[in-house]
Amino acid sequence: MKIFFSSFLTVLIFLQPIFSAAQRKTVDQRVDSVLRLMTLEEKIGQLNQYNDDWNATGPVTLDSTKKEQVLQGQVGSLLNCVGTLRTRTWQNIAMQSRLKIPLLFGQDVIHGYKTTFPIPLAEACSWDMDAIQLSARTAATEASASGINWTFAPMVDIARDPRWGRVMEGAGEDPYLGSKIAYARVKGFQGNKLGEVNSLMACAKHYAAYGAAIGGRDYNSVDMSDRLLWEVYLPPFKAAVEAGAATFMNSFNDINGVPATGNKYLQRDILKGKWNFKGFVVSDWGSIGEMINHGNVKNEYEAALSAITAGSDMDMESRCYKNSLPQLIKDKKISAALIDDAVKRILRKKFELGLFDDPYKFCNAEREQAALNDPAHTKIAREMAAKSIVLLKNENELLPLSKNIKTIAFIGPLVKAKKQNKGFWDVEVPGVDSNFIVSQWEGLQNKFGSNSNLLYAKGCDIEGDDKSGFAEAVNVAMQADVVILSIGERRDMSGEAKSRSNINIPGVQEDLLKELLATGKPVVVLINAGRPLVFNYTAEHAPAILYTWWLGSEAGNAIADVLFGPALGGINPSAKLPISFPRSVGQIPVYYSHFNTGRPATDDSNRNYNSSYNDLSIFPKYEFGYGLSYTSFQYSDLTLSKKKMKVNEPIEVSLRITNTGKYDGEEIVQLYLRDKVGSIVRPVQELKDFAKVKLRSGESKTIRFTIDKEKLSFYNQQLQWVAEPGDFDLMFGASSRDIRVKDSFELLN
Ligand code: BGC
């Protein structure tokens, strides 16, 4: 008792100056003054993250002592604990611990919180950084009002294999676009600065190369050259650091035989070394312990040693740190300084968030209610959703639908679905059900109104071979002027642990389309999915196709906005694909920025003895950067300020874009470069810039780009970032394949 009392006094004496003079001290001083008070157990506690008792994405160790451990200061953070009530309850417990170090509450706020936004891959189709940032900002506003202070997002993994279910969670195949989006998302989540009441810590994940799992099988190994790693997979992570990302998450995969979680090269040398990252790294769920399965370490003790040495600061749910770090210190396998460094990184963020000043900062029930019911968020979600819809085909200008249409048949298994529209990685917010999500049916009703005849038939299920609903669907179609068919995958067919070997549109949905087309009625197909699907029959035969992905809580309204377009107060689609769509699974991986090879096939007529498949076109079904509009754009007047460039004297480029169609619209103008000769061979095309240009019907604008050394640089054999003198092709396109104007220039010695 005496001992307890005297140590309590000591704590009080030390804490007093920390907290009362808080404003005058720098964060680092405050961190140090807390650190000095901590026992080894308390320090290790800060490195320990537990799941609350629900919503798990991995095995949960049932642990009735969790509360006791928080009381003892042995837990630094909880995940999957949402809502002001629940987080306040846990924070209260932490506030009864000896040092009252507040908990962090982490959550996968991936694409919205209550208001659900399009899945990240869909948002990436907008190529609209302001809109993407606003989406993340809005999600942060809601989540941070609901107890959360840390999101496990953005996922910035480049992905070129749509079999991988998590392709839905990233920004697609391209490092340039991916980096821009990573930057925008981090800025969006974190807001002006950590410490503001509506700011969440971002977490760039999964570091690194998780998206390159062999065969697209989730959690699989990655085998990759350093060049590919640096040139394609690391840039979005670097962009996240530049945007100020507070945290990183490492990944489940091994990379060239070393698990990312125990990978010193990635975490210490690159991230915390070369990139000078000051935040902390959390493991992925149980990934420290999983190094035993990888066969890289023998037991938990070795796993903890490997992970902490490599730079993983916080252990999500494997308990290896809690169980083994004390012994590792005792055995002098690691230094106290190593633990201190990890603890300081975590405490620093707790200070920056303002949790030491007010541990309940994010737990204000009134603010929560206001944020979760803010009508402005609904509007933002609707606009973002409309910007994410890709018009893949539009024969005879079937779309936008005429407002004079009398009868529409809206058919398909997804027409009346509500929750499906959220896609994977939604958050179950306490007290909120799916009713507020606008189904496609409701969206069309809202737009088309009562002066119309809106007919419905389900037709078939998403999966299975039951065609018994076809007759009714055909019957309904026969009564309509136009048919809209909404098909696709289920929302949980893509996402974590949702890799698939068959990515065709499932079940008999394309058979249903066949029957509907046989009626002779015009059919618009909506494809709902979390990944690029294979749908060759639809692509060949349906006159109009909109790829709607999963658009979130305003899906129905946004789809109606695009179906009817500007004539009914809606939207002219402008989205472009951030990932290539394969013709078949056998064509994967297919991506635009490939090397030329020694035997290049440049079109389908010269495939023989050139790099190609004998039985398949060399082109993807839909290429990177592809997407149509209701209007048309002409590219002209490409001008270069010079054709020979000195390294530090950039070329100014301009070109004219004209809206030649009858609708106002937006065009995403894409700048591609090809370095003709390189000491490391260069891709046939690389996206190096783009602009989203808004043009009224008939309007022209001159747009300008700068080509500087940075755009011409790549990693050479020594992994130095260099621009090599020589010839470059400059291409401007409406997609990676649809190049409209081009020229060339030379970089001088
Ligand atoms: C996923 C992470 C996620 C974590 C927490 C893991 O299974 O890979 O992306 O943040 O679970 O839910």
mmCIF file of C-alpha atoms and ligand atoms in Angstrom, residues 57 79-80 108 152 166 169 205-206 210 249 252 284-285 316 425 496, ligand 1:
data_model
loop_
_atom_site.group_PDB
_atom_site.id
_atom_site.type_symbol
_atom_site.label_atom_id
_atom_site.label_comp_id
_atom_site.label_asym_id
_atom_site.label_seq_id
_atom_site.Cartn_x
_atom_site.Cartn_y
_atom_site.Cartn_z
ATOM 1 C CA THR A 57 -11.509 -9.684 -40.294
ATOM 2 C CA LEU A 79 -10.041 -1.349 -33.417
ATOM 3 C CA ASN A 80 -13.596 -1.982 -34.504
ATOM 4 C CA ASP A 108 -11.610 0.666 -41.532
ATOM 5 C CA PHE A 152 -7.040 2.191 -41.811
ATOM 6 C CA ARG A 166 -9.087 -6.200 -52.927
ATOM 7 C CA GLU A 169 -10.117 -0.977 -52.393
ATOM 8 C CA LYS A 205 -1.579 0.325 -46.490
ATOM 9 C CA HIS A 206 -0.515 -2.400 -47.144
ATOM 10 C CA TYR A 210 0.335 -6.660 -51.282
ATOM 11 C CA MET A 249 0.159 -0.574 -42.087
ATOM 12 C CA PHE A 252 0.371 -10.011 -44.941
ATOM 13 C CA ASP A 284 -1.838 -6.039 -40.337
ATOM 14 C CA TRP A 285 -4.221 -8.252 -38.416
ATOM 15 C CA MET A 316 -2.601 -5.661 -34.279
ATOM 16 C CA TRP A 425 -15.843 -2.481 -46.450
ATOM 17 C CA GLU A 496 -10.648 -8.946 -48.575
HETATM 18 C C1 BGC B 1 -6.954 -6.070 -43.409
HETATM 19 C C2 BGC B 1 -6.637 -4.619 -43.152
HETATM 20 C C3 BGC B 1 -7.590 -4.062 -42.141
HETATM 21 C C4 BGC B 1 -7.493 -4.880 -40.884
HETATM 22 C C5 BGC B 1 -8.386 -4.379 -39.772
HETATM 23 C C6 BGC B 1 -7.053 -6.861 -42.122
HETATM 24 O O1 BGC B 1 -7.545 -8.137 -42.339
HETATM 25 O O2 BGC B 1 -5.984 -6.620 -44.265
HETATM 26 O O3 BGC B 1 -6.694 -3.894 -44.354
HETATM 27 O O4 BGC B 1 -7.309 -2.728 -41.900
HETATM 28 O O5 BGC B 1 -7.868 -6.216 -41.188
HETATM 29 O O6 BGC B 1 -9.709 -4.585 -40.047
#
